[in-house]
PDB file of C-alpha atoms in Angstrom:
ATOM      1  CA  MET A  28      89.326 -19.583  -2.774  1.00  0.00           C
ATOM      2  CA  SER A  29      89.450 -19.133  -6.552  1.00  0.00           C
ATOM      3  CA  SER A  30      85.719 -19.829  -6.925  1.00  0.00           C
ATOM      4  CA  ILE A  31      84.951 -17.378  -4.099  1.00  0.00           C
ATOM      5  CA  SER A  32      87.045 -14.710  -5.813  1.00  0.00           C
ATOM      6  CA  GLN A  33      85.200 -15.266  -9.067  1.00  0.00           C
ATOM      7  CA  ARG A  34      81.817 -14.876  -7.370  1.00  0.00           C
ATOM      8  CA  PHE A  35      82.587 -11.858  -5.175  1.00  0.00           C
ATOM      9  CA  GLY A  36      84.884  -9.938  -7.513  1.00  0.00           C
ATOM     10  CA  ASN A  37      87.021  -7.106  -6.179  1.00  0.00           C
ATOM     11  CA  LEU A  38      86.064  -7.338  -2.499  1.00  0.00           C
ATOM     12  CA  SER A  39      88.724  -7.738   0.128  1.00  0.00           C
ATOM     13  CA  PRO A  40      89.601 -11.304   1.197  1.00  0.00           C
ATOM     14  CA  LEU A  41      87.890 -10.731   4.567  1.00  0.00           C
ATOM     15  CA  LYS A  42      84.635  -9.534   2.956  1.00  0.00           C
ATOM     16  CA  GLN A  43      84.832 -12.406   0.483  1.00  0.00           C
ATOM     17  CA  ALA A  44      85.114 -14.877   3.368  1.00  0.00           C
ATOM     18  CA  LEU A  45      82.179 -13.299   5.228  1.00  0.00           C
ATOM     19  CA  LEU A  46      79.976 -13.365   2.126  1.00  0.00           C
ATOM     20  CA  ALA A  47      81.020 -16.941   1.423  1.00  0.00           C
ATOM     21  CA  LEU A  48      80.000 -17.942   4.965  1.00  0.00           C
ATOM     22  CA  GLU A  49      76.638 -16.198   4.566  1.00  0.00           C
ATOM     23  CA  ASP A  50      76.119 -17.936   1.227  1.00  0.00           C
ATOM     24  CA  MET A  51      77.012 -21.303   2.737  1.00  0.00           C
ATOM     25  CA  GLY A  52      74.658 -20.665   5.652  1.00  0.00           C
ATOM     26  CA  ALA A  53      71.808 -19.905   3.256  1.00  0.00           C
ATOM     27  CA  ARG A  54      72.510 -23.087   1.317  1.00  0.00           C
ATOM     28  CA  LEU A  55      72.568 -25.154   4.517  1.00  0.00           C
ATOM     29  CA  ALA A  56      69.301 -23.572   5.695  1.00  0.00           C
ATOM     30  CA  LYS A  57      67.683 -24.389   2.339  1.00  0.00           C
ATOM     31  CA  SER A  58      68.975 -27.956   2.543  1.00  0.00           C
ATOM     32  CA  GLU A  59      67.617 -28.305   6.085  1.00  0.00           C
ATOM     33  CA  ARG A  60      64.195 -26.993   5.012  1.00  0.00           C
ATOM     34  CA  GLU A  61      64.096 -29.525   2.203  1.00  0.00           C
ATOM     35  CA  ARG A  62      65.200 -32.332   4.544  1.00  0.00           C
ATOM     36  CA  LEU A  63      62.354 -31.535   6.926  1.00  0.00           C
ATOM     37  CA  GLU A  64      59.723 -30.531   4.365  1.00  0.00           C
ATOM     38  CA  PRO A  65      56.313 -32.035   5.158  1.00  0.00           C
ATOM     39  CA  ILE A  66      54.989 -34.680   2.776  1.00  0.00           C
ATOM     40  CA  ALA A  67      51.404 -34.431   1.543  1.00  0.00           C
ATOM     41  CA  ILE A  68      49.160 -37.467   1.141  1.00  0.00           C
ATOM     42  CA  ILE A  69      47.117 -36.602  -1.943  1.00  0.00           C
ATOM     43  CA  GLY A  70      45.434 -39.952  -2.591  1.00  0.00           C
ATOM     44  CA  MET A  71      44.849 -43.345  -1.029  1.00  0.00           C
ATOM     45  CA  GLY A  72      43.322 -46.726  -1.672  1.00  0.00           C
ATOM     46  CA  CYS A  73      42.836 -49.873   0.371  1.00  0.00           C
ATOM     47  CA  ARG A  74      41.345 -53.352   0.552  1.00  0.00           C
ATOM     48  CA  VAL A  75      40.968 -54.645   4.092  1.00  0.00           C
ATOM     49  CA  PRO A  76      38.723 -57.218   5.774  1.00  0.00           C
ATOM     50  CA  GLY A  77      35.194 -55.859   5.708  1.00  0.00           C
ATOM     51  CA  ALA A  78      36.010 -52.827   3.542  1.00  0.00           C
ATOM     52  CA  ALA A  79      36.861 -52.476  -0.160  1.00  0.00           C
ATOM     53  CA  ASP A  80      37.892 -48.803  -0.119  1.00  0.00           C
ATOM     54  CA  PRO A  81      38.894 -46.020   2.306  1.00  0.00           C
ATOM     55  CA  THR A  82      35.337 -44.754   2.731  1.00  0.00           C
ATOM     56  CA  ALA A  83      34.081 -48.216   3.726  1.00  0.00           C
ATOM     57  CA  PHE A  84      37.107 -48.638   5.999  1.00  0.00           C
ATOM     58  CA  TRP A  85      36.270 -45.371   7.773  1.00  0.00           C
ATOM     59  CA  ARG A  86      32.678 -46.524   8.303  1.00  0.00           C
ATOM     60  CA  LEU A  87      33.944 -49.858   9.620  1.00  0.00           C
ATOM     61  CA  MET A  88      36.132 -48.120  12.209  1.00  0.00           C
ATOM     62  CA  GLU A  89      33.532 -45.486  13.049  1.00  0.00           C
ATOM     63  CA  ASN A  90      30.939 -48.184  13.754  1.00  0.00           C
ATOM     64  CA  GLY A  91      33.341 -50.449  15.657  1.00  0.00           C
ATOM     65  CA  VAL A  92      32.787 -53.355  13.268  1.00  0.00           C
ATOM     66  CA  ASP A  93      34.707 -56.555  14.074  1.00  0.00           C
ATOM     67  CA  ALA A  94      35.929 -57.990  10.750  1.00  0.00           C
ATOM     68  CA  ILE A  95      37.734 -61.000  12.258  1.00  0.00           C
ATOM     69  CA  LYS A  96      36.192 -64.380  11.401  1.00  0.00           C
ATOM     70  CA  GLU A  97      36.893 -68.087  11.516  1.00  0.00           C
ATOM     71  CA  VAL A  98      39.202 -69.278   8.770  1.00  0.00           C
ATOM     72  CA  PRO A  99      37.011 -70.786   6.002  1.00  0.00           C
ATOM     73  CA  ALA A 100      37.645 -74.199   4.476  1.00  0.00           C
ATOM     74  CA  SER A 101      38.708 -72.494   1.241  1.00  0.00           C
ATOM     75  CA  ARG A 102      41.948 -71.528   3.015  1.00  0.00           C
ATOM     76  CA  TRP A 103      42.547 -74.648   5.163  1.00  0.00           C
ATOM     77  CA  SER A 104      40.722 -77.166   7.340  1.00  0.00           C
ATOM     78  CA  LEU A 105      40.377 -76.083  10.967  1.00  0.00           C
ATOM     79  CA  GLU A 106      39.201 -79.597  11.871  1.00  0.00           C
ATOM     80  CA  GLU A 107      42.572 -80.951  10.801  1.00  0.00           C
ATOM     81  CA  LEU A 108      44.833 -78.140  11.953  1.00  0.00           C
ATOM     82  CA  TYR A 109      43.309 -76.495  15.036  1.00  0.00           C
ATOM     83  CA  ASP A 110      44.218 -77.414  18.594  1.00  0.00           C
ATOM     84  CA  ALA A 111      43.719 -75.184  21.620  1.00  0.00           C
ATOM     85  CA  ASP A 112      47.090 -76.353  22.901  1.00  0.00           C
ATOM     86  CA  PRO A 113      49.706 -74.137  21.203  1.00  0.00           C
ATOM     87  CA  ASP A 114      52.363 -76.806  21.758  1.00  0.00           C
ATOM     88  CA  ALA A 115      50.438 -79.543  19.937  1.00  0.00           C
ATOM     89  CA  PRO A 116      52.701 -80.757  17.084  1.00  0.00           C
ATOM     90  CA  GLY A 117      51.572 -79.677  13.617  1.00  0.00           C
ATOM     91  CA  LYS A 118      48.608 -77.705  14.954  1.00  0.00           C
ATOM     92  CA  MET A 119      47.724 -74.031  15.309  1.00  0.00           C
ATOM     93  CA  SER A 120      46.094 -72.525  18.383  1.00  0.00           C
ATOM     94  CA  SER A 121      43.941 -69.976  16.553  1.00  0.00           C
ATOM     95  CA  ARG A 122      40.771 -70.435  14.525  1.00  0.00           C
ATOM     96  CA  TRP A 123      40.675 -66.794  13.477  1.00  0.00           C
ATOM     97  CA  ALA A 124      41.971 -64.380  10.855  1.00  0.00           C
ATOM     98  CA  GLY A 125      41.192 -61.061   9.224  1.00  0.00           C
ATOM     99  CA  LEU A 126      40.498 -62.111   5.618  1.00  0.00           C
ATOM    100  CA  LEU A 127      39.323 -60.412   2.444  1.00  0.00           C
ATOM    101  CA  ASP A 128      36.045 -61.640   0.982  1.00  0.00           C
ATOM    102  CA  SER A 129      37.661 -62.334  -2.392  1.00  0.00           C
ATOM    103  CA  ILE A 130      41.268 -62.619  -3.556  1.00  0.00           C
ATOM    104  CA  ASP A 131      40.670 -64.458  -6.839  1.00  0.00           C
ATOM    105  CA  THR A 132      38.905 -61.723  -8.823  1.00  0.00           C
ATOM    106  CA  PHE A 133      41.242 -59.765 -11.098  1.00  0.00           C
ATOM    107  CA  ASP A 134      40.855 -58.209 -14.551  1.00  0.00           C
ATOM    108  CA  PRO A 135      44.294 -58.812 -16.083  1.00  0.00           C
ATOM    109  CA  GLU A 136      43.480 -57.352 -19.487  1.00  0.00           C
ATOM    110  CA  PHE A 137      42.754 -53.974 -17.878  1.00  0.00           C
ATOM    111  CA  PHE A 138      46.481 -53.841 -17.040  1.00  0.00           C
ATOM    112  CA  GLY A 139      47.650 -55.398 -20.304  1.00  0.00           C
ATOM    113  CA  ILE A 140      48.374 -58.753 -18.660  1.00  0.00           C
ATOM    114  CA  SER A 141      47.405 -62.090 -20.194  1.00  0.00           C
ATOM    115  CA  PRO A 142      45.091 -64.415 -18.232  1.00  0.00           C
ATOM    116  CA  ARG A 143      47.814 -67.077 -18.283  1.00  0.00           C
ATOM    117  CA  GLU A 144      50.314 -64.729 -16.639  1.00  0.00           C
ATOM    118  CA  ALA A 145      47.729 -63.572 -14.088  1.00  0.00           C
ATOM    119  CA  VAL A 146      47.375 -67.138 -12.757  1.00  0.00           C
ATOM    120  CA  ALA A 147      51.096 -67.179 -11.973  1.00  0.00           C
ATOM    121  CA  MET A 148      50.964 -63.800 -10.211  1.00  0.00           C
ATOM    122  CA  ASP A 149      50.897 -63.734  -6.421  1.00  0.00           C
ATOM    123  CA  PRO A 150      47.526 -62.239  -5.335  1.00  0.00           C
ATOM    124  CA  GLN A 151      49.573 -59.659  -3.442  1.00  0.00           C
ATOM    125  CA  GLN A 152      50.858 -58.346  -6.779  1.00  0.00           C
ATOM    126  CA  ARG A 153      47.355 -58.310  -8.235  1.00  0.00           C
ATOM    127  CA  LEU A 154      46.043 -56.363  -5.233  1.00  0.00           C
ATOM    128  CA  LEU A 155      48.888 -53.877  -5.445  1.00  0.00           C
ATOM    129  CA  LEU A 156      48.103 -53.106  -9.087  1.00  0.00           C
ATOM    130  CA  GLU A 157      44.394 -52.618  -8.399  1.00  0.00           C
ATOM    131  CA  VAL A 158      44.801 -50.540  -5.240  1.00  0.00           C
ATOM    132  CA  ALA A 159      47.619 -48.420  -6.714  1.00  0.00           C
ATOM    133  CA  TRP A 160      45.314 -47.583  -9.635  1.00  0.00           C
ATOM    134  CA  GLU A 161      42.472 -46.747  -7.226  1.00  0.00           C
ATOM    135  CA  ALA A 162      44.784 -44.549  -5.126  1.00  0.00           C
ATOM    136  CA  LEU A 163      45.852 -42.635  -8.235  1.00  0.00           C
ATOM    137  CA  GLU A 164      42.208 -42.168  -9.212  1.00  0.00           C
ATOM    138  CA  ASN A 165      41.531 -40.917  -5.684  1.00  0.00           C
ATOM    139  CA  ALA A 166      44.425 -38.472  -6.106  1.00  0.00           C
ATOM    140  CA  GLY A 167      43.256 -37.305  -9.532  1.00  0.00           C
ATOM    141  CA  GLN A 168      46.605 -38.344 -11.009  1.00  0.00           C
ATOM    142  CA  GLY A 169      46.639 -39.837 -14.497  1.00  0.00           C
ATOM    143  CA  PRO A 170      49.396 -42.389 -15.193  1.00  0.00           C
ATOM    144  CA  ARG A 171      50.350 -40.586 -18.423  1.00  0.00           C
ATOM    145  CA  ALA A 172      51.000 -37.342 -16.560  1.00  0.00           C
ATOM    146  CA  LEU A 173      52.995 -39.167 -13.868  1.00  0.00           C
ATOM    147  CA  ALA A 174      55.057 -40.974 -16.499  1.00  0.00           C
ATOM    148  CA  GLN A 175      56.330 -37.617 -17.766  1.00  0.00           C
ATOM    149  CA  GLY A 176      57.989 -36.875 -14.411  1.00  0.00           C
ATOM    150  CA  GLN A 177      59.887 -38.796 -11.793  1.00  0.00           C
ATOM    151  CA  THR A 178      57.387 -40.946  -9.845  1.00  0.00           C
ATOM    152  CA  GLY A 179      58.764 -43.505  -7.413  1.00  0.00           C
ATOM    153  CA  VAL A 180      57.216 -46.741  -6.208  1.00  0.00           C
ATOM    154  CA  PHE A 181      57.968 -48.102  -2.735  1.00  0.00           C
ATOM    155  CA  ILE A 182      56.244 -51.323  -1.701  1.00  0.00           C
ATOM    156  CA  GLY A 183      56.382 -53.394   1.485  1.00  0.00           C
ATOM    157  CA  MET A 184      55.733 -57.128   1.140  1.00  0.00           C
ATOM    158  CA  THR A 185      56.952 -59.973   3.319  1.00  0.00           C
ATOM    159  CA  GLY A 186      54.985 -63.164   2.565  1.00  0.00           C
ATOM    160  CA  ASP A 187      55.412 -65.747  -0.182  1.00  0.00           C
ATOM    161  CA  GLU A 188      52.609 -68.177   0.654  1.00  0.00           C
ATOM    162  CA  TYR A 189      51.313 -68.277  -2.929  1.00  0.00           C
ATOM    163  CA  ALA A 190      54.662 -69.686  -4.017  1.00  0.00           C
ATOM    164  CA  GLN A 191      54.391 -72.315  -1.277  1.00  0.00           C
ATOM    165  CA  LEU A 192      51.121 -73.532  -2.793  1.00  0.00           C
ATOM    166  CA  PHE A 193      52.877 -74.039  -6.139  1.00  0.00           C
ATOM    167  CA  TYR A 194      55.676 -75.994  -4.480  1.00  0.00           C
ATOM    168  CA  GLN A 195      53.238 -78.159  -2.523  1.00  0.00           C
ATOM    169  CA  ALA A 196      51.333 -79.062  -5.709  1.00  0.00           C
ATOM    170  CA  GLY A 197      54.292 -81.232  -6.685  1.00  0.00           C
ATOM    171  CA  ASP A 198      53.675 -80.715 -10.399  1.00  0.00           C
ATOM    172  CA  LEU A 199      56.684 -79.265 -12.204  1.00  0.00           C
ATOM    173  CA  ALA A 200      54.482 -78.435 -15.179  1.00  0.00           C
ATOM    174  CA  VAL A 201      52.977 -75.464 -13.284  1.00  0.00           C
ATOM    175  CA  PHE A 202      56.333 -73.668 -13.283  1.00  0.00           C
ATOM    176  CA  ASN A 203      55.880 -71.779 -16.554  1.00  0.00           C
ATOM    177  CA  THR A 204      57.679 -68.736 -17.911  1.00  0.00           C
ATOM    178  CA  TYR A 205      55.635 -66.397 -15.699  1.00  0.00           C
ATOM    179  CA  PHE A 206      56.237 -68.130 -12.371  1.00  0.00           C
ATOM    180  CA  ALA A 207      59.537 -66.464 -11.379  1.00  0.00           C
ATOM    181  CA  SER A 208      58.241 -62.917 -11.884  1.00  0.00           C
ATOM    182  CA  GLY A 209      54.812 -63.806 -10.542  1.00  0.00           C
ATOM    183  CA  ILE A 210      56.038 -64.763  -7.070  1.00  0.00           C
ATOM    184  CA  ALA A 211      59.102 -62.485  -6.714  1.00  0.00           C
ATOM    185  CA  ARG A 212      58.741 -59.775  -4.101  1.00  0.00           C
ATOM    186  CA  SER A 213      61.219 -57.648  -6.061  1.00  0.00           C
ATOM    187  CA  VAL A 214      58.737 -57.575  -8.947  1.00  0.00           C
ATOM    188  CA  ALA A 215      55.877 -56.347  -6.752  1.00  0.00           C
ATOM    189  CA  SER A 216      57.041 -52.738  -7.025  1.00  0.00           C
ATOM    190  CA  GLY A 217      58.576 -53.122 -10.481  1.00  0.00           C
ATOM    191  CA  ARG A 218      55.345 -54.306 -12.032  1.00  0.00           C
ATOM    192  CA  ILE A 219      53.533 -51.148 -10.915  1.00  0.00           C
ATOM    193  CA  SER A 220      56.231 -48.957 -12.481  1.00  0.00           C
ATOM    194  CA  TYR A 221      56.204 -51.056 -15.653  1.00  0.00           C
ATOM    195  CA  VAL A 222      52.426 -51.142 -16.113  1.00  0.00           C
ATOM    196  CA  LEU A 223      52.028 -47.409 -15.419  1.00  0.00           C
ATOM    197  CA  GLY A 224      55.159 -46.372 -17.332  1.00  0.00           C
ATOM    198  CA  LEU A 225      56.741 -44.651 -14.335  1.00  0.00           C
ATOM    199  CA  GLN A 226      60.383 -43.551 -14.463  1.00  0.00           C
ATOM    200  CA  GLY A 227      61.284 -42.851 -10.831  1.00  0.00           C
ATOM    201  CA  PRO A 228      63.069 -44.985  -8.234  1.00  0.00           C
ATOM    202  CA  ASN A 229      61.588 -48.370  -7.481  1.00  0.00           C
ATOM    203  CA  LEU A 230      62.004 -50.498  -4.372  1.00  0.00           C
ATOM    204  CA  SER A 231      60.425 -53.562  -2.734  1.00  0.00           C
ATOM    205  CA  ILE A 232      61.009 -53.703   1.017  1.00  0.00           C
ATOM    206  CA  ASP A 233      60.786 -56.576   3.501  1.00  0.00           C
ATOM    207  CA  THR A 234      61.174 -55.618   7.155  1.00  0.00           C
ATOM    208  CA  ALA A 235      58.489 -58.055   8.350  1.00  0.00           C
ATOM    209  CA  CYS A 236      55.523 -56.391  10.078  1.00  0.00           C
ATOM    210  CA  SER A 237      56.901 -52.867   9.529  1.00  0.00           C
ATOM    211  CA  SER A 238      57.391 -53.272   5.764  1.00  0.00           C
ATOM    212  CA  SER A 239      54.649 -50.871   4.621  1.00  0.00           C
ATOM    213  CA  LEU A 240      55.597 -48.235   7.182  1.00  0.00           C
ATOM    214  CA  VAL A 241      59.261 -48.449   6.129  1.00  0.00           C
ATOM    215  CA  ALA A 242      58.145 -48.172   2.489  1.00  0.00           C
ATOM    216  CA  VAL A 243      56.306 -44.916   3.252  1.00  0.00           C
ATOM    217  CA  HIS A 244      59.311 -43.638   5.245  1.00  0.00           C
ATOM    218  CA  THR A 245      61.640 -44.450   2.318  1.00  0.00           C
ATOM    219  CA  ALA A 246      59.288 -42.683  -0.088  1.00  0.00           C
ATOM    220  CA  CYS A 247      59.370 -39.574   2.101  1.00  0.00           C
ATOM    221  CA  LEU A 248      63.182 -39.628   2.153  1.00  0.00           C
ATOM    222  CA  ASN A 249      63.352 -39.926  -1.648  1.00  0.00           C
ATOM    223  CA  LEU A 250      60.861 -37.084  -2.107  1.00  0.00           C
ATOM    224  CA  ARG A 251      62.847 -34.822   0.228  1.00  0.00           C
ATOM    225  CA  MET A 252      66.117 -35.660  -1.555  1.00  0.00           C
ATOM    226  CA  GLY A 253      64.558 -34.793  -4.905  1.00  0.00           C
ATOM    227  CA  GLU A 254      64.910 -38.339  -6.273  1.00  0.00           C
ATOM    228  CA  CYS A 255      61.246 -38.203  -7.295  1.00  0.00           C
ATOM    229  CA  ARG A 256      58.478 -35.616  -7.484  1.00  0.00           C
ATOM    230  CA  ALA A 257      55.657 -38.021  -6.576  1.00  0.00           C
ATOM    231  CA  ALA A 258      55.580 -41.438  -4.954  1.00  0.00           C
ATOM    232  CA  ILE A 259      53.293 -44.437  -4.655  1.00  0.00           C
ATOM    233  CA  ALA A 260      53.889 -46.195  -1.332  1.00  0.00           C
ATOM    234  CA  GLY A 261      52.265 -48.961   0.687  1.00  0.00           C
ATOM    235  CA  GLY A 262      52.106 -52.720   0.840  1.00  0.00           C
ATOM    236  CA  SER A 263      50.086 -55.904   0.736  1.00  0.00           C
ATOM    237  CA  ASN A 264      49.769 -59.182   2.616  1.00  0.00           C
ATOM    238  CA  ILE A 265      47.768 -62.324   1.909  1.00  0.00           C
ATOM    239  CA  VAL A 266      47.206 -65.330   4.224  1.00  0.00           C
ATOM    240  CA  LEU A 267      47.062 -68.498   2.123  1.00  0.00           C
ATOM    241  CA  SER A 268      48.712 -71.339   4.030  1.00  0.00           C
ATOM    242  CA  PRO A 269      48.738 -72.577   7.643  1.00  0.00           C
ATOM    243  CA  GLU A 270      52.488 -73.103   8.126  1.00  0.00           C
ATOM    244  CA  VAL A 271      53.229 -69.616   9.458  1.00  0.00           C
ATOM    245  CA  GLY A 272      50.277 -69.827  11.839  1.00  0.00           C
ATOM    246  CA  ILE A 273      51.540 -73.163  13.150  1.00  0.00           C
ATOM    247  CA  ALA A 274      55.010 -71.703  13.734  1.00  0.00           C
ATOM    248  CA  PHE A 275      53.578 -68.622  15.462  1.00  0.00           C
ATOM    249  CA  SER A 276      51.460 -70.879  17.665  1.00  0.00           C
ATOM    250  CA  LYS A 277      54.573 -72.711  18.813  1.00  0.00           C
ATOM    251  CA  ALA A 278      56.010 -69.320  19.834  1.00  0.00           C
ATOM    252  CA  HIS A 279      52.744 -68.599  21.740  1.00  0.00           C
ATOM    253  CA  MET A 280      52.177 -65.542  19.542  1.00  0.00           C
ATOM    254  CA  MET A 281      48.548 -66.264  18.526  1.00  0.00           C
ATOM    255  CA  ALA A 282      45.676 -64.853  20.567  1.00  0.00           C
ATOM    256  CA  PRO A 283      43.294 -67.763  21.379  1.00  0.00           C
ATOM    257  CA  ASP A 284      40.234 -65.545  20.841  1.00  0.00           C
ATOM    258  CA  GLY A 285      41.609 -64.038  17.623  1.00  0.00           C
ATOM    259  CA  ARG A 286      41.634 -60.505  19.022  1.00  0.00           C
ATOM    260  CA  CYS A 287      44.605 -58.175  19.473  1.00  0.00           C
ATOM    261  CA  LYS A 288      44.522 -56.433  22.846  1.00  0.00           C
ATOM    262  CA  THR A 289      47.308 -53.946  22.280  1.00  0.00           C
ATOM    263  CA  PHE A 290      48.660 -52.054  25.335  1.00  0.00           C
ATOM    264  CA  ASP A 291      46.262 -54.039  27.544  1.00  0.00           C
ATOM    265  CA  SER A 292      47.029 -56.273  30.518  1.00  0.00           C
ATOM    266  CA  ARG A 293      44.875 -58.933  28.806  1.00  0.00           C
ATOM    267  CA  ALA A 294      47.164 -59.036  25.764  1.00  0.00           C
ATOM    268  CA  ASP A 295      47.891 -62.661  24.855  1.00  0.00           C
ATOM    269  CA  GLY A 296      48.952 -62.566  21.212  1.00  0.00           C
ATOM    270  CA  PHE A 297      47.713 -61.328  17.859  1.00  0.00           C
ATOM    271  CA  VAL A 298      45.643 -62.502  14.920  1.00  0.00           C
ATOM    272  CA  ARG A 299      46.875 -62.772  11.344  1.00  0.00           C
ATOM    273  CA  GLY A 300      45.293 -60.529   8.756  1.00  0.00           C
ATOM    274  CA  GLU A 301      45.504 -59.582   5.103  1.00  0.00           C
ATOM    275  CA  GLY A 302      44.881 -56.601   2.907  1.00  0.00           C
ATOM    276  CA  CYS A 303      46.479 -53.871   0.852  1.00  0.00           C
ATOM    277  CA  GLY A 304      46.993 -50.148   1.387  1.00  0.00           C
ATOM    278  CA  ILE A 305      48.504 -47.492  -0.896  1.00  0.00           C
ATOM    279  CA  VAL A 306      49.089 -43.750  -0.506  1.00  0.00           C
ATOM    280  CA  VAL A 307      50.135 -41.232  -3.161  1.00  0.00           C
ATOM    281  CA  LEU A 308      52.676 -38.721  -1.875  1.00  0.00           C
ATOM    282  CA  LYS A 309      54.187 -35.394  -2.899  1.00  0.00           C
ATOM    283  CA  ARG A 310      56.243 -32.746  -1.163  1.00  0.00           C
ATOM    284  CA  LEU A 311      53.791 -30.331   0.435  1.00  0.00           C
ATOM    285  CA  SER A 312      55.104 -27.397  -1.617  1.00  0.00           C
ATOM    286  CA  ASP A 313      54.583 -29.339  -4.858  1.00  0.00           C
ATOM    287  CA  ALA A 314      51.107 -30.491  -3.823  1.00  0.00           C
ATOM    288  CA  LEU A 315      50.117 -26.889  -3.075  1.00  0.00           C
ATOM    289  CA  ALA A 316      51.621 -25.668  -6.349  1.00  0.00           C
ATOM    290  CA  ASP A 317      49.717 -28.375  -8.257  1.00  0.00           C
ATOM    291  CA  SER A 318      46.429 -27.634  -6.406  1.00  0.00           C
ATOM    292  CA  ASP A 319      46.200 -31.265  -5.305  1.00  0.00           C
ATOM    293  CA  ASN A 320      43.583 -32.405  -2.806  1.00  0.00           C
ATOM    294  CA  ILE A 321      45.595 -32.825   0.407  1.00  0.00           C
ATOM    295  CA  LEU A 322      44.160 -35.535   2.658  1.00  0.00           C
ATOM    296  CA  ALA A 323      46.832 -35.391   5.363  1.00  0.00           C
ATOM    297  CA  VAL A 324      50.412 -34.280   5.958  1.00  0.00           C
ATOM    298  CA  ILE A 325      53.371 -36.364   7.158  1.00  0.00           C
ATOM    299  CA  ARG A 326      55.620 -34.090   9.236  1.00  0.00           C
ATOM    300  CA  GLY A 327      57.853 -36.660  10.939  1.00  0.00           C
TER     301      GLY A 327
END
């Protein structure tokens, strides 16, 4: 009660208690508003099969373009690995995937990375750097300005197929000083913060297929708690080796025609796909105060 007495002076104990309750109610209401404050999406970037940016992705969806294709020999040999029987040992029951046209083009020096280190970096990390930069450009946010405040990075990533290719090579000489950081999922978010000089919270998240969605959810929570003023959130996935597809085939999870038929009585599995998506987030009140271009609002 001593702090209450100091704040409300010579009032009677009853009036002090009433004013203290009103004050506490106002604080709780403010806290509740902050907890439920909408989050503004002020920028975005993506690389998905058939589309290299959000505008191309919108056209792809608007025109009903099917970007699924047969797995090319540059990934693995269908002649050796495909069998229509999902229970065939060592075989996969799908010939299809949603694949990017190119995953081996990257300008490391743009990000201050040596070509030697870039070779050891999982393509998922390379994509994240490129698409995060594009999303910030889309948002009109310069890295220098973001580095002066608290900007968080929240990334979903679940696969490690690039590392598997290193292991399968059987040459210990390929495991150089850059390998551990190049294939670590924990570094996927950290590298973005490091390259851009960001000072906010940083988290890599693996919850399987929901990883990117959970990353965005976690970013929203951190923004509402005031842990950061802006956030970069999203994820990446790359399909490089057949082992996962073989395992999924054994579980009868792969659609034979390579098409997802969600919420349909014809549903008979899914098709693997790859890509990267990033959104730049702020609390709606901050986005309005900063005159940011608001693309959409997350209210849930």
